[in-house]
Tab-separated table of C-alpha atoms and ligand atoms in Angstrom:
chain	number	residue	atom	x	y	z
A	1	UNK	CA	3.023	-26.423	-29.465
A	2	UNK	CA	1.500	-23.208	-28.233
A	3	UNK	CA	2.977	-19.933	-29.353
A	4	UNK	CA	5.450	-18.415	-26.954
A	5	UNK	CA	4.187	-16.133	-24.204
A	6	UNK	CA	6.764	-13.569	-23.114
A	7	UNK	CA	7.128	-12.644	-19.450
A	8	UNK	CA	5.894	-9.131	-20.194
A	9	UNK	CA	2.651	-10.522	-21.625
A	10	UNK	CA	1.416	-11.914	-18.332
A	11	UNK	CA	3.221	-9.884	-15.692
A	12	UNK	CA	0.363	-7.404	-15.165
A	13	UNK	CA	-2.198	-10.162	-14.693
A	14	UNK	CA	0.028	-12.092	-12.281
A	15	UNK	CA	0.815	-9.023	-10.167
A	16	UNK	CA	-2.860	-7.979	-10.160
A	17	UNK	CA	-3.979	-11.441	-9.040
A	18	UNK	CA	-1.456	-11.304	-6.196
A	19	UNK	CA	-2.646	-7.862	-5.073
A	20	UNK	CA	-6.221	-9.218	-4.916
A	21	UNK	CA	-5.124	-11.742	-2.302
A	22	UNK	CA	-5.067	-9.733	0.934
A	23	UNK	CA	-1.812	-10.712	2.673
A	24	UNK	CA	-1.834	-8.059	5.398
A	25	UNK	CA	0.912	-8.480	7.969
A	26	UNK	CA	0.277	-6.235	10.966
A	27	UNK	CA	3.253	-7.613	12.854
A	28	UNK	CA	0.892	-9.427	15.251
A	29	UNK	CA	1.091	-13.100	14.192
A	30	UNK	CA	-2.496	-13.668	15.397
A	31	UNK	CA	-3.920	-11.338	12.742
A	32	UNK	CA	-1.912	-12.377	9.695
A	33	UNK	CA	-4.043	-13.358	6.696
A	34	UNK	CA	-3.599	-14.585	3.166
A	35	UNK	CA	0.011	-15.720	3.056
A	36	UNK	CA	-1.098	-19.317	2.526
A	37	UNK	CA	-3.536	-18.349	-0.230
A	38	UNK	CA	-0.864	-16.281	-1.978
A	39	UNK	CA	1.633	-19.138	-1.663
A	40	UNK	CA	-0.934	-21.548	-3.107
A	41	UNK	CA	-1.503	-19.175	-6.008
A	42	UNK	CA	2.246	-18.988	-6.722
A	43	UNK	CA	2.613	-22.765	-6.345
A	44	UNK	CA	-0.230	-23.305	-8.813
A	45	UNK	CA	1.307	-20.986	-11.400
A	46	UNK	CA	4.665	-22.766	-11.112
A	47	UNK	CA	3.387	-26.344	-11.163
A	48	UNK	CA	1.132	-25.498	-14.127
A	49	UNK	CA	4.239	-25.067	-16.295
A	50	UNK	CA	6.110	-28.055	-14.889
A	51	UNK	CA	8.042	-26.929	-11.811
A	52	UNK	CA	8.423	-29.176	-8.825
A	53	UNK	CA	7.834	-26.915	-5.889
A	54	UNK	CA	8.259	-27.166	-2.170
A	55	UNK	CA	5.821	-25.364	0.102
A	56	UNK	CA	7.149	-24.774	3.601
A	57	UNK	CA	5.577	-23.311	6.734
A	58	UNK	CA	8.091	-21.072	8.491
A	59	UNK	CA	7.603	-21.584	12.181
A	60	UNK	CA	3.846	-21.055	12.456
A	61	UNK	CA	0.637	-22.286	10.852
A	62	UNK	CA	-0.347	-20.707	7.523
A	63	UNK	CA	2.977	-18.836	7.183
A	64	UNK	CA	3.721	-20.489	3.855
A	65	UNK	CA	6.697	-20.066	1.540
A	66	UNK	CA	7.232	-21.495	-1.926
A	67	UNK	CA	10.538	-22.703	-3.352
A	68	UNK	CA	11.367	-23.844	-6.884
A	69	UNK	CA	14.741	-24.598	-8.446
A	70	UNK	CA	15.586	-24.245	-12.129
A	71	UNK	CA	18.650	-26.206	-13.204
A	72	UNK	CA	21.350	-24.190	-14.918
A	73	UNK	CA	23.932	-25.072	-17.563
A	74	UNK	CA	26.915	-25.092	-15.209
A	75	UNK	CA	26.257	-27.010	-11.971
A	76	UNK	CA	29.740	-26.134	-10.684
A	77	UNK	CA	28.744	-22.480	-10.300
A	78	UNK	CA	26.994	-21.205	-7.202
A	79	UNK	CA	23.228	-20.784	-7.526
A	80	UNK	CA	21.428	-17.436	-7.665
A	81	UNK	CA	18.572	-16.851	-5.218
A	82	UNK	CA	15.718	-14.700	-6.556
A	83	UNK	CA	13.501	-13.836	-3.606
A	84	UNK	CA	10.332	-11.868	-3.008
A	85	UNK	CA	7.915	-11.560	-0.113
A	86	UNK	CA	4.200	-12.244	-0.380
A	87	UNK	CA	3.022	-10.227	2.642
A	88	UNK	CA	2.124	-6.533	2.638
A	89	UNK	CA	1.633	-3.843	5.269
A	90	UNK	CA	-1.943	-2.878	6.258
A	91	UNK	CA	-3.989	-0.440	4.178
A	92	UNK	CA	-7.053	1.573	5.234
A	93	UNK	CA	-9.555	1.507	2.317
A	94	UNK	CA	-11.168	4.783	3.458
A	95	UNK	CA	-7.955	6.656	2.559
A	96	UNK	CA	-7.554	5.196	-0.923
A	97	UNK	CA	-8.861	6.253	-4.376
A	98	UNK	CA	-9.463	2.568	-5.207
A	99	UNK	CA	-9.847	-0.390	-2.870
A	100	UNK	CA	-6.309	-1.384	-1.807
A	101	UNK	CA	-6.950	-5.050	-2.636
A	102	UNK	CA	-8.790	-4.435	-5.907
A	103	UNK	CA	-5.761	-4.813	-8.162
A	104	UNK	CA	-7.435	-2.183	-10.355
A	105	UNK	CA	-5.860	-1.511	-13.741
A	106	UNK	CA	-6.609	2.072	-14.686
A	107	UNK	CA	-4.923	5.241	-15.960
A	108	UNK	CA	-1.896	3.210	-17.028
A	109	UNK	CA	-1.224	1.931	-13.530
A	110	UNK	CA	-1.803	-1.222	-11.509
A	111	UNK	CA	-3.198	-0.098	-8.152
A	112	UNK	CA	-3.147	-1.704	-4.748
A	113	UNK	CA	-1.251	-2.579	-1.615
A	114	UNK	CA	1.912	-4.368	-2.702
A	115	UNK	CA	2.067	-2.747	-6.163
A	116	UNK	CA	5.658	-1.650	-5.477
A	117	UNK	CA	6.339	-3.558	-2.238
A	118	UNK	CA	6.604	-6.096	-3.670
A	119	UNK	CA	3.985	-7.962	-5.641
A	120	UNK	CA	5.351	-6.174	-8.723
A	121	UNK	CA	8.639	-8.057	-8.443
A	122	UNK	CA	6.891	-11.259	-7.395
A	123	UNK	CA	4.761	-11.007	-10.552
A	124	UNK	CA	7.847	-10.316	-12.684
A	125	UNK	CA	9.722	-13.250	-11.147
A	126	UNK	CA	6.776	-15.558	-11.638
A	127	UNK	CA	6.335	-14.457	-15.251
A	128	UNK	CA	10.008	-15.035	-16.077
A	129	UNK	CA	10.136	-18.370	-14.217
A	130	UNK	CA	7.095	-19.575	-16.162
A	131	UNK	CA	8.515	-18.389	-19.461
A	132	UNK	CA	11.843	-20.146	-18.908
A	133	UNK	CA	10.130	-23.424	-18.041
A	134	UNK	CA	7.618	-23.289	-20.890
A	135	UNK	CA	10.283	-22.504	-23.479
A	136	UNK	CA	12.985	-24.771	-22.055
A	137	UNK	CA	15.344	-21.862	-21.429
A	138	UNK	CA	18.359	-22.998	-19.407
A	139	UNK	CA	19.998	-20.239	-17.338
A	140	UNK	CA	23.800	-20.224	-16.992
A	141	UNK	CA	23.587	-21.498	-13.405
A	142	UNK	CA	20.960	-22.840	-11.022
A	143	UNK	CA	18.307	-20.351	-10.000
A	144	UNK	CA	16.373	-20.777	-6.763
A	145	UNK	CA	13.047	-18.933	-6.753
A	146	UNK	CA	11.764	-18.156	-3.261
A	147	UNK	CA	8.406	-16.570	-2.389
A	148	UNK	CA	8.393	-15.695	1.286
A	149	UNK	CA	6.224	-14.880	4.287
A	150	UNK	CA	6.611	-12.263	7.019
A	151	UNK	CA	9.125	-9.835	5.518
A	152	UNK	CA	7.134	-6.861	6.753
A	153	UNK	CA	7.602	-7.942	10.383
A	154	UNK	CA	11.318	-8.693	10.058
A	155	UNK	CA	11.126	-12.271	8.759
A	156	UNK	CA	10.881	-14.072	12.103
A	157	UNK	CA	8.231	-16.313	10.505
A	158	UNK	CA	9.854	-16.140	7.096
A	159	UNK	CA	13.424	-15.601	5.911
A	160	UNK	CA	14.997	-15.686	9.385
A	161	UNK	CA	13.256	-18.944	10.307
A	162	UNK	CA	14.065	-20.522	6.957
A	163	UNK	CA	17.745	-19.559	7.122
A	164	UNK	CA	17.968	-21.022	10.637
A	165	UNK	CA	15.905	-24.167	10.121
A	166	UNK	CA	15.909	-25.015	6.422
A	167	UNK	CA	19.267	-23.936	4.965
A	168	UNK	CA	18.956	-26.924	2.590
A	169	UNK	CA	16.378	-24.967	0.594
A	170	UNK	CA	19.120	-22.475	-0.322
A	171	UNK	CA	21.760	-25.084	-1.057
A	172	UNK	CA	24.567	-23.740	-3.229
A	173	UNK	CA	23.219	-20.155	-3.331
A	174	UNK	CA	26.116	-17.697	-3.326
A	175	UNK	CA	24.318	-14.546	-4.471
A	176	UNK	CA	20.814	-13.171	-4.167
A	177	UNK	CA	18.600	-10.549	-5.760
A	178	UNK	CA	15.396	-9.148	-4.250
A	179	UNK	CA	13.921	-5.759	-3.330
A	180	UNK	CA	14.622	-2.685	-3.197
A	181	UNK	CA	16.652	-1.585	-6.206
A	182	UNK	CA	16.861	-1.520	-9.982
A	183	UNK	CA	14.441	1.419	-10.238
A	184	UNK	CA	15.197	4.557	-12.219
A	185	UNK	CA	15.932	8.073	-11.061
A	186	UNK	CA	15.880	10.803	-13.710
A	187	UNK	CA	18.114	13.822	-13.134
A	188	UNK	CA	19.370	16.636	-15.365
A	189	UNK	CA	22.859	15.952	-16.701
A	190	UNK	CA	25.582	18.599	-17.003
A	191	UNK	CA	23.903	20.009	-20.133
A	192	UNK	CA	20.505	20.034	-18.435
A	193	UNK	CA	19.178	17.080	-20.452
A	194	UNK	CA	17.420	14.284	-18.578
A	195	UNK	CA	19.621	11.306	-17.768
A	196	UNK	CA	18.434	8.028	-16.290
A	197	UNK	CA	20.223	6.332	-13.428
A	198	UNK	CA	19.245	2.925	-12.086
A	199	UNK	CA	19.867	2.465	-8.379
A	200	UNK	CA	21.091	-0.991	-7.409
A	201	UNK	CA	20.901	-1.752	-3.703
A	202	UNK	CA	24.250	-3.020	-2.399
A	203	UNK	CA	23.904	-2.086	1.267
A	204	UNK	CA	21.338	-1.787	4.046
A	205	UNK	CA	21.484	-0.062	7.373
A	206	UNK	CA	21.144	-2.246	10.437
A	207	UNK	CA	17.797	-2.279	12.191
A	208	UNK	CA	18.043	-2.195	15.968
A	209	UNK	CA	15.027	-1.601	18.156
A	210	UNK	CA	16.155	-0.667	21.622
A	211	UNK	CA	14.266	-0.683	24.916
A	212	UNK	CA	15.381	1.854	27.499
A	213	UNK	CA	14.480	1.420	31.142
A	214	UNK	CA	14.889	3.784	34.056
A	215	UNK	CA	14.375	2.667	37.637
A	216	UNK	CA	13.585	4.985	40.517
A	217	UNK	CA	11.794	5.036	43.815
A	218	UNK	CA	8.014	4.626	43.874
A	219	UNK	CA	6.123	7.160	45.945
A	220	UNK	CA	3.282	9.626	46.446
A	221	UNK	CA	2.884	12.222	43.726
A	222	UNK	CA	2.366	15.017	46.274
A	223	UNK	CA	5.695	14.574	48.118
A	224	UNK	CA	9.141	15.938	47.435
A	225	UNK	CA	10.752	13.215	45.324
A	226	UNK	CA	14.298	13.158	44.002
A	227	UNK	CA	14.429	9.788	42.287
A	228	UNK	CA	11.651	9.811	39.625
A	229	UNK	CA	12.016	7.151	36.904
A	230	UNK	CA	9.800	9.104	34.483
A	231	UNK	CA	12.004	12.208	34.735
A	232	UNK	CA	15.209	10.194	34.318
A	233	UNK	CA	13.853	8.342	31.302
A	234	UNK	CA	12.363	11.444	29.677
A	235	UNK	CA	15.691	13.272	29.889
A	236	UNK	CA	17.542	10.366	28.321
A	237	UNK	CA	14.949	10.017	25.542
A	238	UNK	CA	15.104	13.737	24.783
A	239	UNK	CA	18.915	13.716	24.618
A	240	UNK	CA	18.872	10.749	22.259
A	241	UNK	CA	16.058	12.078	20.071
A	242	UNK	CA	17.754	15.474	19.668
A	243	UNK	CA	21.192	14.040	18.993
A	244	UNK	CA	22.729	14.148	15.525
A	245	UNK	CA	25.091	11.258	14.934
A	246	UNK	CA	28.198	12.061	12.869
A	247	UNK	CA	28.192	11.922	9.073
A	248	UNK	CA	30.035	8.766	8.011
A	249	UNK	CA	30.348	8.072	4.295
A	250	UNK	CA	30.430	4.350	3.663
A	251	UNK	CA	31.882	3.025	0.395
A	252	UNK	CA	28.389	2.621	-1.061
A	253	UNK	CA	27.217	6.142	-0.258
A	254	UNK	CA	30.502	7.648	-1.439
A	255	UNK	CA	30.236	5.827	-4.770
A	256	UNK	CA	26.614	6.935	-5.096
A	257	UNK	CA	27.485	10.593	-4.467
A	258	UNK	CA	30.545	10.485	-6.742
A	259	UNK	CA	28.532	9.032	-9.620
A	260	UNK	CA	25.714	11.559	-9.213
A	261	UNK	CA	28.271	14.385	-9.115
A	262	UNK	CA	30.028	13.110	-12.206
A	263	UNK	CA	26.821	12.734	-14.210
A	264	UNK	CA	24.954	15.843	-13.072
A	265	UNK	CA	27.657	18.217	-11.870
A	266	UNK	CA	25.856	18.515	-8.505
A	267	UNK	CA	28.116	19.225	-5.534
A	268	UNK	CA	27.610	17.535	-2.183
A	269	UNK	CA	29.312	19.666	0.451
A	270	UNK	CA	30.178	17.530	3.486
A	271	UNK	CA	29.055	20.216	5.941
A	272	UNK	CA	25.491	20.227	4.578
A	273	UNK	CA	25.071	16.861	2.994
A	274	UNK	CA	21.352	16.483	3.720
A	275	UNK	CA	20.647	19.940	2.332
A	276	UNK	CA	22.632	19.193	-0.817
A	277	UNK	CA	20.899	15.866	-1.251
A	278	UNK	CA	17.528	17.581	-1.545
A	279	UNK	CA	18.573	18.356	-5.134
A	280	UNK	CA	18.002	14.731	-6.143
A	281	UNK	CA	14.319	15.028	-5.211
A	282	UNK	CA	12.036	12.934	-2.997
A	283	UNK	CA	14.471	10.016	-2.979
A	284	UNK	CA	16.689	12.132	-0.726
A	285	UNK	CA	14.477	10.969	2.160
A	286	UNK	CA	16.055	7.532	1.788
A	287	UNK	CA	19.562	8.555	0.715
A	288	UNK	CA	19.716	11.292	3.372
A	289	UNK	CA	19.115	8.664	6.042
A	290	UNK	CA	22.164	6.695	4.913
A	291	UNK	CA	24.843	9.271	5.712
A	292	UNK	CA	24.545	8.899	9.485
A	293	UNK	CA	23.073	6.641	12.173
A	294	UNK	CA	19.648	7.571	13.498
A	295	UNK	CA	17.870	6.914	16.792
A	296	UNK	CA	14.213	7.889	16.807
A	297	UNK	CA	12.209	7.360	20.017
A	298	UNK	CA	8.899	5.729	19.068
A	299	UNK	CA	7.207	4.370	22.231
A	300	UNK	CA	6.884	5.461	25.871
A	301	UNK	CA	5.438	3.531	28.772
A	302	UNK	CA	5.271	4.462	32.456
A	303	UNK	CA	2.894	4.803	35.365
A	304	UNK	CA	-0.631	3.695	36.167
A	305	UNK	CA	-2.161	6.549	38.181
A	306	UNK	CA	-1.782	10.316	38.223
A	307	UNK	CA	-0.711	10.559	41.881
A	308	UNK	CA	1.594	7.535	41.967
A	309	UNK	CA	5.255	7.953	40.994
A	310	UNK	CA	6.119	4.655	39.291
A	311	UNK	CA	9.331	2.787	40.032
A	312	UNK	CA	10.106	2.128	36.353
A	313	UNK	CA	9.681	3.862	33.033
A	314	UNK	CA	10.369	2.464	29.569
A	315	UNK	CA	10.865	3.711	26.039
A	316	UNK	CA	11.495	2.079	22.671
A	317	UNK	CA	13.887	3.701	20.203
A	318	UNK	CA	14.138	2.752	16.525
A	319	UNK	CA	17.863	2.778	15.773
A	320	UNK	CA	19.250	2.470	12.232
A	321	UNK	CA	22.968	1.922	12.153
A	322	UNK	CA	25.426	2.172	9.257
A	323	UNK	CA	27.645	-0.759	8.251
A	324	UNK	CA	30.728	-0.822	10.490
A	325	UNK	CA	29.277	1.623	13.018
A	326	UNK	CA	27.579	-0.639	15.580
A	327	UNK	CA	30.217	-0.422	18.326
A	328	UNK	CA	30.768	3.299	17.925
A	329	UNK	CA	27.016	3.818	17.855
A	330	UNK	CA	26.517	1.928	21.120
A	331	UNK	CA	29.270	3.918	22.835
A	332	UNK	CA	27.619	7.148	21.758
A	333	UNK	CA	24.196	5.947	22.925
A	334	UNK	CA	25.577	4.943	26.335
A	335	UNK	CA	27.062	8.396	26.830
A	336	UNK	CA	23.770	10.025	25.917
A	337	UNK	CA	21.474	7.917	28.093
A	338	UNK	CA	23.780	8.057	31.111
A	339	UNK	CA	24.372	5.545	33.890
A	340	UNK	CA	20.826	5.572	35.310
A	341	UNK	CA	19.149	4.165	32.201
A	342	UNK	CA	19.694	0.614	30.972
A	343	UNK	CA	19.202	-0.569	27.412
A	344	UNK	CA	18.516	-3.847	25.630
A	345	UNK	CA	17.883	-4.826	22.006
A	346	UNK	CA	14.312	-5.880	21.248
A	347	UNK	CA	15.230	-6.636	17.632
A	348	UNK	CA	18.674	-6.462	16.159
A	349	UNK	CA	19.320	-7.181	12.485
A	350	UNK	CA	22.781	-6.276	11.208
A	351	UNK	CA	23.759	-3.820	8.481
A	352	UNK	CA	24.873	-5.207	5.126
A	353	UNK	CA	27.244	-3.996	2.469
A	354	UNK	CA	28.751	-5.595	-0.602
A	355	UNK	CA	30.905	-4.104	-3.327
A	356	UNK	CA	29.468	-2.902	-6.618
A	357	UNK	CA	31.445	-5.137	-8.939
A	358	UNK	CA	31.612	-8.625	-10.404
A	359	UNK	CA	29.805	-10.538	-13.139
A	360	UNK	CA	26.365	-10.273	-11.574
A	361	UNK	CA	26.596	-6.481	-11.368
A	362	UNK	CA	27.754	-6.419	-15.009
A	363	UNK	CA	24.776	-8.576	-15.984
A	364	UNK	CA	22.341	-6.184	-14.278
A	365	UNK	CA	23.804	-3.226	-16.149
A	366	UNK	CA	23.797	-5.047	-19.481
A	367	UNK	CA	20.166	-6.183	-19.069
A	368	UNK	CA	19.096	-2.626	-18.257
A	369	UNK	CA	21.039	-1.103	-21.165
A	370	UNK	CA	19.504	-3.601	-23.602
A	371	UNK	CA	16.087	-2.117	-22.771
A	372	UNK	CA	17.192	1.456	-22.038
A	373	UNK	CA	20.443	2.205	-23.933
A	374	UNK	CA	21.276	5.291	-21.865
A	375	UNK	CA	20.847	3.468	-18.537
A	376	UNK	CA	23.594	4.103	-16.011
A	377	UNK	CA	23.767	1.999	-12.862
A	378	UNK	CA	24.780	3.291	-9.455
A	379	UNK	CA	24.963	1.518	-6.084
A	380	UNK	CA	22.999	2.827	-3.133
A	381	UNK	CA	22.235	1.980	0.465
A	382	UNK	CA	18.691	1.309	1.683
A	383	UNK	CA	17.849	2.958	4.997
A	384	UNK	CA	15.439	0.136	5.872
A	385	UNK	CA	15.847	-3.631	5.946
A	386	UNK	CA	14.782	-6.571	3.776
A	387	UNK	CA	14.955	-10.378	3.795
A	388	UNK	CA	18.506	-9.980	2.444
A	389	UNK	CA	19.635	-9.579	6.057
A	390	UNK	CA	18.923	-13.256	6.788
A	391	UNK	CA	20.560	-14.469	3.583
A	392	UNK	CA	23.759	-12.508	4.038
A	393	UNK	CA	24.245	-12.901	7.784
A	394	UNK	CA	23.162	-16.531	8.151
A	395	UNK	CA	23.882	-18.041	4.740
A	396	UNK	CA	26.773	-15.887	3.553
A	397	UNK	CA	25.261	-14.741	0.249
A	398	UNK	CA	26.138	-11.500	-1.522
A	399	UNK	CA	22.829	-9.666	-1.671
A	400	UNK	CA	21.552	-7.062	-4.113
A	401	UNK	CA	18.297	-5.167	-4.484
A	402	UNK	CA	17.344	-5.554	-8.133
A	403	UNK	CA	13.648	-5.365	-8.989
A	404	UNK	CA	13.995	-3.375	-12.225
A	405	UNK	CA	11.497	-0.607	-13.018
A	406	UNK	CA	11.791	2.305	-15.434
A	407	UNK	CA	9.693	4.962	-13.745
A	408	UNK	CA	8.168	8.188	-15.048
A	409	UNK	CA	10.554	11.003	-13.969
A	410	UNK	CA	7.852	12.845	-12.022
A	411	UNK	CA	6.695	9.856	-9.958
A	412	UNK	CA	7.515	10.071	-6.215
A	413	UNK	CA	8.466	6.404	-5.978
A	414	UNK	CA	9.637	6.494	-2.359
A	415	UNK	CA	6.228	7.796	-1.227
A	416	UNK	CA	4.468	4.732	-2.646
A	417	UNK	CA	6.199	2.315	-0.249
A	418	UNK	CA	3.677	1.606	2.519
A	419	UNK	CA	1.822	4.699	1.228
A	420	UNK	CA	-1.764	5.485	0.268
A	421	UNK	CA	-2.643	4.814	-3.406
A	422	UNK	CA	0.349	2.543	-3.896
A	423	UNK	CA	0.539	1.814	-7.625
A	424	UNK	CA	2.966	0.885	-10.353
A	425	UNK	CA	2.956	1.988	-14.017
A	426	UNK	CA	2.007	-0.872	-16.361
A	427	UNK	CA	4.865	0.093	-18.681
A	428	UNK	CA	7.291	-0.153	-15.760
A	429	UNK	CA	6.091	-3.655	-14.930
A	430	UNK	CA	6.496	-4.817	-18.517
A	431	UNK	CA	9.909	-3.167	-18.724
A	432	UNK	CA	10.914	-4.922	-15.501
A	433	UNK	CA	9.793	-8.299	-16.803
A	434	UNK	CA	11.879	-7.822	-19.960
A	435	UNK	CA	14.962	-6.764	-17.989
A	436	UNK	CA	14.616	-9.602	-15.497
A	437	UNK	CA	14.184	-12.072	-18.344
A	438	UNK	CA	17.445	-10.860	-19.956
A	439	UNK	CA	19.256	-10.712	-16.638
A	440	UNK	CA	18.400	-14.266	-15.611
A	441	UNK	CA	19.564	-15.605	-18.993
A	442	UNK	CA	22.987	-14.085	-18.373
A	443	UNK	CA	23.351	-14.380	-14.602
B	1	ZN	ZN1	9.158	-5.136	0.781
């Protein structure tokens, strides 16, 4: 018998090893690297302690995913999916203080691309999975561990493909935990003393990338010309980009604001919600984006020569739509773009929302409080999207973002996602491993 190794003892090493495997996903499938190597690393760490794993390519060569199932005490209960993605967004080494794939451990932090998105959680999951297997710990119900490709490009060669083509891998899963939630936010309470809230993700905005197209009459750039596709498109894009969609408080956002008000005494006046939200600090960039739909024009394409009026002009608009708002959003967009511009969805992943209640939510709170007695949990909505979209829409799971981290109050956590000098405090990683270990024993 070897002496027991706790999850927190090896989480830093596991996460650092993963960061050192460059898994850059540019969104162009031809350039993707490292997902297979990362999957092989994960598979090796799981089989080493006795797991039977399945490695699956998701719709293209070298887009590998790893699955392992740990039997629970009560087979009649639905299984819990614990998922994390192995890919990361690109990083330019010339902008960084350390090499983004160095996995450097210095100044109390683990540095590198993926440190918070999300090789931290992958390392924590791996550490807990290994600990449970080594020590024969039986969770209350089956746990399915999934390590996935292609999240950063929407999961077409990852979660979406797997949900469509290999639902058997998720057999029996009724609930799921993954990114982005479980992290702490420190705010002054009513007496001015610091209080720690942990944000659990229970909702995500929909992600809808829209192509606009205007058609006109081609012609010579020197003539009088009434029907110019570029002018028509530009006007529609400007109207859309300048438009403010109405504030709509979903259940999740309302509960978030009510809890913050109750704990801190802050007021959130409906007529200046974004302004009021600034009081919660940098995280308001995410929360502020969840009180209304947004439509940000991101790409323009028209013409091929300065003196030729083209017959078509196109734009792409990144739309993020609140749960329950899709139809109303589309009506508003159609009014803004007018009858001369057509639209189509390039990518359309739905919004999600689940309620902040039930045994799993209780277990998250209890696991956090066991490590941080003053912890208070609060639901929130993510303005972006995650692999949860595939698991909720296609497989009917209730999805939560729960990758627990107790963060230093002054750390601008939101800025680290896809940011330069992405890093995670070592203490936060160890804390997360302890919380996840407790949580999965009581899930
Ligand atoms: Zn991520």
